[in-house]
Amino acid sequence: MRYCKKCIMPDTKPDLTFDEEGICNACRSSERKYAQHKDPIDWNARKKEFEALIKKFKNDDPLTYDCIIPVSGGKDSMFLVYALKEVYKMRPLCVLFEPTLPTKTGRKNIDVMNRMGVDLIHFKRNPLVYDYMVKEGLRRVGDNDWPNHIGIFTVPIHFAVKFNVPLVIWGECPQTEYGGYTKEARSAHVLDQRWLYDYGGLIGNRPEDMVCEDLNITLSDLKPYIYPSKEDLERVGVTSVWYGYYFPWNVPEQLRIVKERGWVSRIDRVEVTYEDYENIDCYSMTIHDYLKFVKYGFGRATDDLVRDIRNGIIDREEAVRLADRYEGKYPLEAARRFCRRFGYTREEFDEICDSFTNRVLFETEKDGTFKRDIDGSLILKKKYVEMRRDPTKSTKRK
Ligand SMILES: [Zn+2]
């Protein structure tokens, strides 16, 4: 394992690479955002590009929407509603694919967003099919939110096709914020089926693989999770873009804007990290973040910390302290709620998580089981904790 010298991301993160200075490609990518790079992003040109796009898709027909915004109730979707409706005077149709285990705060925020004056479709999916995929996603690939990654991307596109609204606008651009500084990433601002299959976190499973004869789940039950056909997409001219490709994604600024409009964060921090505003609409996401930690040795706290480092909000030293304090905590509340909802005992749940836990990274007992602190948390081996503190240690060759 090796950690980036600028942020604290380890190279166990899939597709993370380091340059000769020991800085990761995601940090380099975000330097382009802030003009600290020899080839910075020309935000003025991108803004013009966005305005041309808006002009192209805005229409005068009172019965037609100008664009679709996929929403969850989180800060990102609320911010997009603000940007498109209030700033760009668009008439968006919001499409909600509900989270796996919605929180009260998330539900409240959806109402707040709705009351900003937008039409909203709440897609109440078939829970028999969805729950099966949650459990299979957990069992097969250690990802309890597997069907959510798909549904949030496919369902809004189905509505784009059905309602004949070609422009679909998503939030944070993963390639700009986290992606590599590669030729492909430089032009990757459009989200299509290939993007979903390559970057959408399907981990080799396809929706078609979830047919289950015993439970009578057929291919037609899975249609919402299968991308519309190429013919349909071309007929409507579906154009999916990231707002974060055209404008620098500025979290503190977004928080200020959405809170002024009634959006609320949590009373306490999310249990696996230090902040109270990201992914607060779903308990299941917390489990997903925990599973990432057991597989790769970094989880939600690191994700939050590297974002704050790259955006100049904290320095590396502070990030190390916060990672020591919050990273890898066992998500007790989320686990209890998840087990209750999906019918697992804590032992069964832990056993599944442990089966995906990386033996190289965590302390084990003599009998091969994982060591745990009294709060249920796994113990990241000391050498990795030290490498996180001092990344030069990880580059030493014996
Ligand atoms: Zn980095």
XYZ file of C-alpha atoms and ligand atoms in Angstrom:
399
model
C 0.000 0.000 0.000
C 1.171 3.475 -0.849
C -0.409 6.820 0.070
C -0.479 10.028 -1.948
C 1.879 12.695 -0.589
C -0.608 15.491 -1.125
C -3.873 13.875 -0.032
C -4.172 10.684 2.034
C -5.640 8.378 -0.602
C -4.002 4.941 -0.827
C -3.340 3.184 -4.130
C -5.748 0.412 -3.144
C -8.345 2.729 -4.715
C -9.082 1.239 -8.144
C -7.533 3.250 -11.000
C -5.521 5.525 -8.701
C -2.009 6.123 -9.998
C 0.926 8.182 -8.736
C 3.347 10.384 -10.651
C 7.089 10.562 -10.019
C 6.514 13.080 -7.200
C 4.237 10.649 -5.375
C 1.081 12.683 -6.080
C -2.072 10.878 -7.175
C -3.877 11.478 -10.454
C -7.004 12.731 -8.638
C -4.963 15.464 -6.924
C -3.438 16.414 -10.274
C -6.893 16.473 -11.793
C -8.135 18.865 -9.116
C -5.099 21.115 -9.573
C -6.401 21.735 -13.068
C -9.597 22.923 -11.436
C -7.728 25.601 -9.513
C -5.312 26.758 -12.191
C -2.314 25.334 -10.279
C -1.586 23.121 -13.225
C 0.347 23.784 -16.410
C -2.835 22.966 -18.299
C -5.653 24.468 -16.208
C -9.345 24.165 -17.015
C -10.673 27.201 -18.858
C -13.822 27.720 -16.793
C -14.941 30.696 -18.869
C -14.931 28.584 -22.001
C -16.783 25.801 -20.198
C -19.413 28.220 -18.926
C -19.991 29.410 -22.488
C -20.280 25.789 -23.568
C -22.932 25.253 -20.896
C -24.878 28.353 -21.879
C -24.932 27.208 -25.491
C -26.293 23.874 -24.317
C -29.031 25.536 -22.264
C -29.984 27.726 -25.197
C -30.246 24.687 -27.430
C -32.548 22.735 -25.116
C -34.701 25.462 -23.564
C -38.090 25.506 -25.238
C -41.181 27.677 -25.211
C -43.693 24.844 -25.126
C -45.444 25.151 -21.737
C -46.179 21.426 -21.732
C -42.577 20.353 -22.206
C -39.787 20.339 -19.653
C -36.410 21.833 -20.520
C -34.338 19.216 -18.733
C -34.391 16.342 -16.276
C -32.581 16.498 -12.947
C -32.069 13.142 -11.231
C -32.509 13.857 -7.513
C -32.037 12.087 -4.179
C -32.777 14.754 -1.585
C -29.089 15.368 -1.033
C -27.289 18.686 -1.224
C -26.126 18.081 -4.792
C -29.571 17.678 -6.296
C -30.967 20.601 -4.320
C -28.092 22.739 -5.580
C -28.784 21.687 -9.173
C -32.425 22.691 -8.822
C -31.238 26.094 -7.610
C -28.715 26.496 -10.439
C -31.034 25.412 -13.247
C -34.268 26.922 -12.057
C -33.140 30.094 -10.310
C -29.990 30.970 -12.247
C -30.708 29.583 -15.712
C -34.513 29.941 -15.624
C -35.019 26.394 -16.856
C -38.112 24.296 -16.275
C -36.723 21.046 -14.902
C -38.493 17.771 -14.222
C -36.954 16.137 -11.154
C -36.841 12.333 -11.036
C -36.273 10.658 -7.694
C -35.013 7.109 -7.469
C -35.337 6.657 -3.741
C -32.333 5.578 -1.668
C -32.153 2.020 -0.279
C -32.827 3.047 3.340
C -34.097 6.638 3.311
C -33.471 8.825 6.360
C -35.969 11.274 7.850
C -33.648 14.153 7.007
C -33.457 13.011 3.391
C -37.234 12.825 3.092
C -37.609 16.269 4.587
C -35.066 17.694 2.162
C -36.960 16.243 -0.800
C -40.020 18.202 0.291
C -37.932 21.337 0.711
C -36.563 20.894 -2.797
C -40.009 20.200 -4.215
C -41.229 23.458 -2.693
C -38.599 25.407 -4.597
C -41.193 25.084 -7.331
C -40.397 22.020 -9.393
C -42.387 19.023 -10.589
C -41.024 15.834 -9.101
C -41.577 12.210 -10.037
C -41.015 9.861 -7.139
C -40.284 6.458 -8.648
C -41.591 3.905 -6.118
C -39.775 0.840 -7.358
C -40.912 -2.748 -6.905
C -39.458 -3.585 -3.464
C -39.491 -7.357 -4.033
C -37.140 -7.008 -6.973
C -35.040 -4.272 -5.393
C -34.585 -6.014 -2.045
C -33.461 -9.176 -3.783
C -30.818 -7.194 -5.658
C -29.641 -5.501 -2.443
C -29.077 -8.885 -0.823
C -27.519 -10.412 -3.930
C -25.285 -7.369 -4.418
C -24.085 -7.770 -0.846
C -23.559 -11.515 -1.143
C -21.997 -11.623 -4.607
C -19.796 -8.535 -4.701
C -19.924 -7.047 -1.196
C -21.971 -4.055 -2.296
C -25.326 -3.561 -0.600
C -26.095 -0.529 -2.747
C -25.459 -2.287 -6.028
C -28.996 -1.798 -7.446
C -28.983 1.816 -6.300
C -25.882 2.643 -8.375
C -27.806 1.392 -11.390
C -31.294 2.702 -10.666
C -30.148 6.269 -10.064
C -28.561 6.269 -13.537
C -31.093 4.310 -15.585
C -34.492 5.408 -14.233
C -34.104 9.143 -15.005
C -33.007 8.220 -18.546
C -36.170 6.140 -18.992
C -38.208 9.201 -18.040
C -36.158 11.354 -20.415
C -37.160 8.974 -23.199
C -40.829 8.655 -22.162
C -41.343 12.392 -21.629
C -39.243 13.318 -24.626
C -36.930 15.560 -22.600
C -33.468 15.100 -24.096
C -31.269 17.041 -21.678
C -30.370 15.251 -18.422
C -28.168 17.164 -15.972
C -26.146 15.406 -13.268
C -24.121 16.943 -10.464
C -20.512 16.440 -9.473
C -18.315 15.284 -12.345
C -16.386 12.252 -11.055
C -13.675 12.505 -13.696
C -12.962 16.171 -12.944
C -12.941 15.672 -9.183
C -11.461 12.195 -8.799
C -10.598 10.977 -12.253
C -7.305 10.598 -13.931
C -5.562 13.256 -15.911
C -5.899 11.318 -19.117
C -6.929 12.180 -22.614
C -10.144 10.262 -22.153
C -11.056 12.012 -18.896
C -10.453 15.390 -20.480
C -13.293 14.879 -22.880
C -15.439 12.690 -20.664
C -18.309 14.961 -19.746
C -21.071 12.863 -21.143
C -22.667 10.006 -19.265
C -23.933 7.105 -21.320
C -24.403 3.384 -20.989
C -20.700 2.784 -21.553
C -19.899 5.136 -18.695
C -22.314 3.268 -16.449
C -20.776 -0.100 -17.287
C -17.183 1.176 -17.068
C -17.360 3.577 -14.120
C -20.767 3.084 -12.511
C -19.552 0.568 -9.941
C -21.339 -2.510 -11.273
C -18.339 -4.704 -10.348
C -18.863 -7.126 -13.176
C -22.541 -7.809 -12.449
C -25.118 -6.728 -15.013
C -28.808 -6.123 -14.273
C -29.561 -9.056 -16.565
C -27.670 -11.302 -14.127
C -30.349 -10.706 -11.480
C -33.071 -12.837 -13.059
C -34.264 -15.314 -10.386
C -36.646 -18.110 -11.293
C -37.267 -19.140 -7.659
C -38.546 -15.676 -6.781
C -40.195 -15.232 -10.150
C -38.030 -12.233 -11.011
C -37.940 -12.007 -14.789
C -36.060 -9.840 -17.238
C -39.128 -7.655 -17.598
C -39.059 -6.902 -13.826
C -35.517 -5.637 -14.345
C -36.370 -3.260 -17.178
C -36.073 -0.074 -15.067
C -32.453 -1.060 -14.398
C -31.564 -1.692 -18.023
C -30.517 1.342 -20.054
C -32.987 2.368 -22.769
C -32.183 1.097 -26.237
C -29.801 2.936 -28.543
C -32.711 3.570 -30.922
C -34.781 5.242 -28.189
C -31.853 7.337 -27.017
C -31.122 8.501 -30.548
C -34.768 9.196 -31.382
C -35.108 11.535 -28.384
C -31.506 12.752 -28.629
C -30.787 12.092 -24.964
C -27.826 14.192 -23.861
C -26.472 13.496 -20.384
C -24.024 15.997 -18.913
C -22.309 16.760 -15.608
C -22.883 20.245 -14.208
C -19.498 19.827 -12.474
C -17.813 19.612 -15.873
C -18.873 23.173 -16.712
C -18.456 24.846 -13.310
C -15.997 24.273 -10.476
C -17.752 22.092 -7.902
C -17.606 24.183 -4.721
C -19.022 22.342 -1.702
C -18.999 25.149 0.960
C -20.640 27.544 -1.499
C -23.287 24.946 -2.393
C -24.012 24.258 1.263
C -24.531 27.960 1.909
C -26.935 28.254 -1.028
C -29.041 25.187 -0.203
C -29.210 25.946 3.524
C -30.455 29.464 2.775
C -33.301 27.752 0.940
C -34.285 25.479 3.809
C -32.190 22.371 3.210
C -31.040 20.826 6.495
C -27.944 18.831 7.388
C -27.864 16.199 10.146
C -27.866 17.171 13.817
C -24.789 14.994 14.381
C -22.033 13.834 12.040
C -22.492 10.771 9.812
C -21.235 7.869 11.932
C -18.359 6.829 9.649
C -16.947 10.309 9.069
C -16.615 13.828 10.476
C -19.076 15.835 8.420
C -22.858 16.117 8.517
C -23.911 16.929 4.950
C -22.829 14.326 2.349
C -25.006 11.278 1.625
C -27.262 11.986 4.571
C -30.365 10.801 2.734
C -29.605 7.081 3.125
C -28.414 4.694 5.875
C -27.446 2.077 3.354
C -24.756 4.346 1.878
C -23.014 4.200 5.243
C -22.841 0.407 4.949
C -21.559 0.779 1.404
C -18.819 3.101 2.712
C -17.918 0.622 5.459
C -17.608 -2.176 2.884
C -15.268 0.012 0.875
C -13.134 0.400 3.986
C -12.902 -3.338 4.619
C -12.004 -4.032 0.989
C -9.528 -1.220 0.380
C -8.459 0.159 3.765
C -10.067 3.533 3.165
C -13.683 4.580 3.452
C -15.931 7.536 3.703
C -13.772 9.622 6.060
C -10.851 9.417 3.614
C -13.112 10.321 0.692
C -14.294 13.391 2.580
C -10.788 14.304 3.740
C -9.149 14.098 0.324
C -11.909 16.246 -1.141
C -11.358 18.864 1.568
C -7.575 18.757 1.072
C -7.862 19.159 -2.693
C -10.264 22.046 -2.268
C -7.851 23.758 0.111
C -10.136 23.545 3.169
C -7.794 21.480 5.374
C -4.127 20.498 5.182
C -2.666 17.003 5.120
C -1.656 17.069 8.774
C -5.198 17.813 9.907
C -6.517 15.147 7.545
C -4.230 12.544 9.126
C -5.512 13.448 12.590
C -9.131 13.225 11.447
C -8.514 9.938 9.634
C -6.989 8.468 12.807
C -10.084 9.588 14.694
C -12.903 8.663 12.300
C -11.807 6.321 9.515
C -13.021 2.743 9.676
C -15.445 3.059 12.573
C -18.012 0.288 12.677
C -21.335 1.815 11.515
C -23.502 0.590 14.368
C -26.699 2.525 13.691
C -26.658 1.885 9.953
C -25.874 -1.816 10.477
C -28.765 -2.217 12.911
C -31.195 -0.532 10.569
C -29.899 -2.432 7.555
C -30.111 -5.809 9.345
C -33.623 -5.094 10.586
C -34.814 -4.017 7.157
C -33.243 -6.889 5.190
C -33.571 -9.684 7.751
C -29.973 -10.339 8.799
C -28.652 -10.988 12.290
C -25.580 -8.929 13.222
C -23.503 -12.134 13.088
C -24.685 -12.940 9.552
C -24.060 -9.383 8.449
C -20.549 -9.291 9.955
C -19.747 -12.656 8.425
C -20.634 -11.386 4.948
C -18.611 -8.195 5.478
C -15.658 -10.214 6.781
C -15.731 -12.420 3.698
C -14.870 -9.300 1.672
C -12.346 -7.929 4.168
C -8.747 -7.632 2.999
C -6.544 -9.936 5.122
C -3.397 -8.055 4.184
C -4.666 -4.782 5.651
C -6.283 -5.784 8.940
C -5.150 -7.445 12.173
C -6.254 -11.060 12.602
C -6.418 -13.483 15.537
C -4.485 -16.762 15.585
C -7.580 -18.652 14.395
C -7.759 -16.414 11.315
C -10.778 -14.323 12.405
C -10.468 -10.555 12.339
C -9.497 -8.701 15.491
C -12.052 -6.133 16.572
C -12.154 -3.355 19.098
C -14.985 -3.412 21.625
C -17.044 -1.059 19.405
C -16.925 -3.626 16.559
C -14.333 -1.730 14.479
C -11.646 -3.624 12.584
C -8.014 -2.749 13.244
C -5.994 -1.412 10.335
C -2.412 -2.677 10.684
C -0.115 -0.211 12.382
C 2.290 0.042 9.459
C -0.497 1.333 7.213
C -1.609 3.882 9.788
C 2.019 5.056 9.941
C 2.323 5.184 6.167
C -0.766 7.352 6.036
C 0.964 9.742 8.442
C 4.256 9.674 6.580
C 3.827 8.638 2.935
C 7.591 8.562 2.318
C 7.617 5.315 4.321
C 5.433 3.635 1.761
C 7.774 4.397 -1.114
C 10.831 2.851 0.560
C 11.994 -0.279 -1.155
C 13.600 -3.011 0.876
Zn -3.706 12.705 -3.866
